[in-house]
PDB file of C-alpha atoms in Angstrom:
ATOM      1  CA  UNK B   1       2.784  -3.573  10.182  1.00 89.00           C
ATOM      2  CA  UNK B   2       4.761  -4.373  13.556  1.00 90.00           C
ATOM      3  CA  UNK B   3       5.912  -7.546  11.847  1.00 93.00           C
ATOM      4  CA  UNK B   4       7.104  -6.013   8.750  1.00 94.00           C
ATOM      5  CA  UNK B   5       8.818  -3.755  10.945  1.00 94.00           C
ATOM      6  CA  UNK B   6      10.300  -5.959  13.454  1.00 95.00           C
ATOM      7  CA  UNK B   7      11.554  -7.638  10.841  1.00 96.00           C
ATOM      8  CA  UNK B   8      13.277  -5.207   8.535  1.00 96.00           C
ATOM      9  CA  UNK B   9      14.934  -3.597  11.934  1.00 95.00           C
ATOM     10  CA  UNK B  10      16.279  -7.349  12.270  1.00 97.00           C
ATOM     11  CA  UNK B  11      17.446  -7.470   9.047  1.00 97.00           C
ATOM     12  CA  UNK B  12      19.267  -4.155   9.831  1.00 96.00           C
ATOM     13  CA  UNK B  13      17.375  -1.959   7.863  1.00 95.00           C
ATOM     14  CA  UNK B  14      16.363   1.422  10.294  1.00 93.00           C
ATOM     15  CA  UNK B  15      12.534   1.955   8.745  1.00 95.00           C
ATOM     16  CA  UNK B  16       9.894   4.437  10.022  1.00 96.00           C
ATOM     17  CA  UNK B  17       5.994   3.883  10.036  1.00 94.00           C
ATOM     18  CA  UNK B  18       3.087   5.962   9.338  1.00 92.00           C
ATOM     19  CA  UNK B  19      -0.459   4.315  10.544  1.00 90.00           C
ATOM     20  CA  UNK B  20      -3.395   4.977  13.042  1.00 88.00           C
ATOM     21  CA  UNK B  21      -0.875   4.219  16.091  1.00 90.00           C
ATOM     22  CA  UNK B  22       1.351   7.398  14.866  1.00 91.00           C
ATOM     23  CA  UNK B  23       0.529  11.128  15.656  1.00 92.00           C
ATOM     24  CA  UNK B  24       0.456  14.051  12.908  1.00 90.00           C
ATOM     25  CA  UNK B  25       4.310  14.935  13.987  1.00 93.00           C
ATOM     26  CA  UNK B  26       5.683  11.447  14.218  1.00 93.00           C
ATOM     27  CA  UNK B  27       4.199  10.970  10.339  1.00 92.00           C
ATOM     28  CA  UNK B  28       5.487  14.471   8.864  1.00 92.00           C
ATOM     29  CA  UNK B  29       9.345  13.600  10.342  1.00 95.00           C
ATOM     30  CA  UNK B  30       8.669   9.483   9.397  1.00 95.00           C
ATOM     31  CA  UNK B  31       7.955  11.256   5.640  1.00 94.00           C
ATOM     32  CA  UNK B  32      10.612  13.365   5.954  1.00 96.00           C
ATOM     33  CA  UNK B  33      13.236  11.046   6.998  1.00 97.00           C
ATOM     34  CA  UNK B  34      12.043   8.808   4.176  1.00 95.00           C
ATOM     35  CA  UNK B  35      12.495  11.830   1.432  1.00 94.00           C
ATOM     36  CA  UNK B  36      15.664  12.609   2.856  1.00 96.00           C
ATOM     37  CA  UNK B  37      17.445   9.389   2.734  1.00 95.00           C
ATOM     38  CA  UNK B  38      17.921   9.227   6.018  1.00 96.00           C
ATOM     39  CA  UNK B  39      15.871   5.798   6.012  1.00 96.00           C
ATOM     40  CA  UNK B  40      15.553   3.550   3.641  1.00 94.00           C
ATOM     41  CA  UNK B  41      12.004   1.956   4.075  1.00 96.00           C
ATOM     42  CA  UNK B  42       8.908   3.729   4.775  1.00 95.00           C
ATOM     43  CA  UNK B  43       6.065   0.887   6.202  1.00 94.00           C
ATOM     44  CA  UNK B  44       2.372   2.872   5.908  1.00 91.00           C
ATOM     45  CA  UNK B  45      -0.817   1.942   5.890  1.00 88.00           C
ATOM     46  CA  UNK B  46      -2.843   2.681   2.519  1.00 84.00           C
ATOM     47  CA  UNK B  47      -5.394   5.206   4.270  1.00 82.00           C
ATOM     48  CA  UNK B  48      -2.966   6.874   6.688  1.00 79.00           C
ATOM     49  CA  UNK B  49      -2.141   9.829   5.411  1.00 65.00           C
ATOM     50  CA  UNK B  50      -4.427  11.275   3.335  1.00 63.00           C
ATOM     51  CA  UNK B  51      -3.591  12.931  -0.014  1.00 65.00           C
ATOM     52  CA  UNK B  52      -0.831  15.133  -0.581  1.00 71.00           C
ATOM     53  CA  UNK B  53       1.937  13.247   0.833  1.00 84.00           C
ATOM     54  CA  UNK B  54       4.813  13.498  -1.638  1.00 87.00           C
ATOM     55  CA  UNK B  55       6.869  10.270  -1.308  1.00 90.00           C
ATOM     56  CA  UNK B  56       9.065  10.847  -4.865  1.00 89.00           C
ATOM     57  CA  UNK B  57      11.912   8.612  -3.534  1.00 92.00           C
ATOM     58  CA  UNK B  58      10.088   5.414  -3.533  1.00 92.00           C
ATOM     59  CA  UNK B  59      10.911   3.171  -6.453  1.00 92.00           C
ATOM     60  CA  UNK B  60       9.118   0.173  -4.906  1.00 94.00           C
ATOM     61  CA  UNK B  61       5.554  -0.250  -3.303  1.00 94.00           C
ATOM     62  CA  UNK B  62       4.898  -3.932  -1.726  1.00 93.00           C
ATOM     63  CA  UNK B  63       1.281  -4.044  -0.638  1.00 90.00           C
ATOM     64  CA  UNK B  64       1.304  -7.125   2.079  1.00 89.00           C
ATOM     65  CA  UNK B  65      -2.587  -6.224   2.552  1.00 83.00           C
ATOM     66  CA  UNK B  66      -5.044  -3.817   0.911  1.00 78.00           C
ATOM     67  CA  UNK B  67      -7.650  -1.596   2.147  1.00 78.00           C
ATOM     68  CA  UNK B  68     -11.748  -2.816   0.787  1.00 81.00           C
ATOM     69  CA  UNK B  69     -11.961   1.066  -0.959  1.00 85.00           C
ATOM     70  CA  UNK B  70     -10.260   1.255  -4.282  1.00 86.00           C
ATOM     71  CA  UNK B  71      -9.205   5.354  -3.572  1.00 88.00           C
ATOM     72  CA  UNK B  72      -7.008   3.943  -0.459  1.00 86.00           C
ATOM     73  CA  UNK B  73      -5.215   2.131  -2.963  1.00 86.00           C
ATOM     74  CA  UNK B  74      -5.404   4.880  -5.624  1.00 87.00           C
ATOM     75  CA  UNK B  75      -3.965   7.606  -3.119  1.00 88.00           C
ATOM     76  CA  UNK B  76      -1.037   5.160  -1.707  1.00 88.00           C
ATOM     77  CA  UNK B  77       0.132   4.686  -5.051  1.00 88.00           C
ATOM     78  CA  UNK B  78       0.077   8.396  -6.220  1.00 89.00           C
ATOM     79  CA  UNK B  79       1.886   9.486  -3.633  1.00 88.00           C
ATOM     80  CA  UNK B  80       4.575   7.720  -4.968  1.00 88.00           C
ATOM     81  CA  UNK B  81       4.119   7.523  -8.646  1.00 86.00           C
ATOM     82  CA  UNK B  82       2.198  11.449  -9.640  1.00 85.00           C
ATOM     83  CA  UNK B  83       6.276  13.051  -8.925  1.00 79.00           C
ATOM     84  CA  UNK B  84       7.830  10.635 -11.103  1.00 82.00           C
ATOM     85  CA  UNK B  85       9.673  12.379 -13.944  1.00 83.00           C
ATOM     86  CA  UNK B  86       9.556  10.677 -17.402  1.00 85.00           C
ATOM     87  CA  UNK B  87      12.633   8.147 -17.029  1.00 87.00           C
ATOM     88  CA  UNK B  88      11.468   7.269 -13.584  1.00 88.00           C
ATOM     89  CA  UNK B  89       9.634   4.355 -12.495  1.00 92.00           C
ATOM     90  CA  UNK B  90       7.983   2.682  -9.390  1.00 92.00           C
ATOM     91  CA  UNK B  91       7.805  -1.170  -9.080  1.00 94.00           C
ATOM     92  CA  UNK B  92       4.397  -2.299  -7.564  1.00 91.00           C
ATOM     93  CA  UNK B  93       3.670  -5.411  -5.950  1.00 92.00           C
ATOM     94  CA  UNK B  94       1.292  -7.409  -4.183  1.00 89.00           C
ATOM     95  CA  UNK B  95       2.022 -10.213  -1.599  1.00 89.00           C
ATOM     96  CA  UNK B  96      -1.003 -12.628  -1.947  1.00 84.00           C
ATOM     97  CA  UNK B  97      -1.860 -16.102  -0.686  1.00 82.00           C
ATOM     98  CA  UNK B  98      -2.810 -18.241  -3.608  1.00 82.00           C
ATOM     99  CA  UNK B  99      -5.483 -20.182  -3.025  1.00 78.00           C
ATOM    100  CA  UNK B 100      -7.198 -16.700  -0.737  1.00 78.00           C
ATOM    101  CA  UNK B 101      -9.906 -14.633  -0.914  1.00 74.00           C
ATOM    102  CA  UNK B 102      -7.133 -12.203  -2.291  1.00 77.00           C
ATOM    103  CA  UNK B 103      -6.621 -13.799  -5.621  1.00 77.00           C
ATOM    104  CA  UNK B 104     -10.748 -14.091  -5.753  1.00 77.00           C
ATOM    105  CA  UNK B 105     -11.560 -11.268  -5.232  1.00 81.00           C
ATOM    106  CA  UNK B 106      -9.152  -8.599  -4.345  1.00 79.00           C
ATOM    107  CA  UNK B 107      -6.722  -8.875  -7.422  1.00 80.00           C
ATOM    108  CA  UNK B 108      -9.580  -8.747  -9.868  1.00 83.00           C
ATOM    109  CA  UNK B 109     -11.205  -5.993  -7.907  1.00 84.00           C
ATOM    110  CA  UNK B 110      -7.923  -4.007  -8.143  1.00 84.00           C
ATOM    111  CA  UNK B 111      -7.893  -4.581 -12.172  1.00 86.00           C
ATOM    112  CA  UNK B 112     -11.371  -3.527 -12.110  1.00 86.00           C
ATOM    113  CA  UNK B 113     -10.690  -0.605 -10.571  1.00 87.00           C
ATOM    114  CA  UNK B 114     -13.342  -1.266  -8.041  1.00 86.00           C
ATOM    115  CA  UNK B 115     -13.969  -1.549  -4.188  1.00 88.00           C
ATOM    116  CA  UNK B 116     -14.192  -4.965  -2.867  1.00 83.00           C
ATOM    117  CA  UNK B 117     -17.831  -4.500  -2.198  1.00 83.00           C
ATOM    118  CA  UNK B 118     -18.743  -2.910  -5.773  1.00 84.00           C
ATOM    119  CA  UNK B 119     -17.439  -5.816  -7.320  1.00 86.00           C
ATOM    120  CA  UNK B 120     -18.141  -8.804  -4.884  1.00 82.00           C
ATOM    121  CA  UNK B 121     -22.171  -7.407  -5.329  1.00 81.00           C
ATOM    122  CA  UNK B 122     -21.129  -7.411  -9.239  1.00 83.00           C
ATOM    123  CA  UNK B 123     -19.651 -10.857  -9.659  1.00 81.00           C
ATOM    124  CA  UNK B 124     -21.525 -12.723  -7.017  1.00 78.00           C
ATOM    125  CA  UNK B 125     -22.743 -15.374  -9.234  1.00 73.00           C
ATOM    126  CA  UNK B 126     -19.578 -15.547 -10.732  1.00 71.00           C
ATOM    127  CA  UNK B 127     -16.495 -16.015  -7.845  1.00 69.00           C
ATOM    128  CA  UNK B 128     -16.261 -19.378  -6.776  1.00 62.00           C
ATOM    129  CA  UNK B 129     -16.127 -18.730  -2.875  1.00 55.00           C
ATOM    130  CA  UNK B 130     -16.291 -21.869  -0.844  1.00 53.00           C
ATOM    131  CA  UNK B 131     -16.591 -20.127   2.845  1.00 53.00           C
ATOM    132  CA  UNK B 132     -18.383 -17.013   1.877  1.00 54.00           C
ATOM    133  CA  UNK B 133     -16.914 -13.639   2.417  1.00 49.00           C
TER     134      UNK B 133
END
C-alpha cells in the first residue's frame, strides 16, 4: 500500500489510506475526504474497515492484492457498489501476474465465490501448481 501511495503522491495525485497502520479517526476523515472530493484516490485494504463504510463516489476499484476470505472481498466491493443508483456504475479490476498463483487459484476462487482455502481443498486434484501453495 506504501508503494501505491508513494507513487500516486509522485504522480501528483494527493490520496489518503485506510489499513491496520491507520487509527479509527485518521480512517473516518481519510473516508470523508474521499466522499467529499477533496481527494481523489482512496488506497484501503479489503478488511480494514469493516462494513458500513459508504464510499458512493468511487467509480473504479483496482485490487493490486486480495485478501484469502471471499467476504473481505465481498464487503470492499459493496461499499462501493450497494449506493449506486440505477445509471451508475463501478469499474472493477484486478492486477494479476500471469503465470501466478493468482490466475490459479485466486481468479477462479473469486468466480467461485469462494475463499482461497474452500476452493484450493475443492480443486486440489485439479490446479496444476508446480511449487505448492
Amino acid at each position: 500500500l506504501r508503494k501505491i501511495v508513494e507513487a500516486l503522491n509522485k504522480a501528483g495525485h494527493e490520496t489518503r489510506e485506510i489499513h491496520g497502520g491507520v487509527k479509527e479517526d485518521g480512517r473516518i476523515t481519510a473516508v470523508d475526504d474521499f466522499q467529499n472530493g477533496r481527494v481523489q484516490f482512496l488506497v484501503a485494504n479489503t478488511a480494514t474497515g469493516g462494513t458500513g463504510i459508504k464510499l458512493s463516489r468511487a467509480r473504479m476499484l483496482v485490487y493490486m492484492s486480495n485478501s484469502f476470505k471471499y467476504v473481505d472481498r465481498v464487503q470492499s466491493e459493496e461499499r462501493a457498489t450497494d449506493f449506486l443508483k440505477p445509471y451508475e456504475s463501478v469499474c472493477v479490476v484486478d492486477i494479476v501476474a500471469d503465470g501466478t498463483v493468482d490466475t490459479q487459484v485466486i481468479q477462479p476462487a473469486l468466480k467461485a465465490k469462494q475463499d482461497i482455502a474452500h476452493f484450493v481443498n475443492d480443486n486440489i486434484n485439479l490446479l496444476k501448481l508446480e511449487d505448492g501453495l
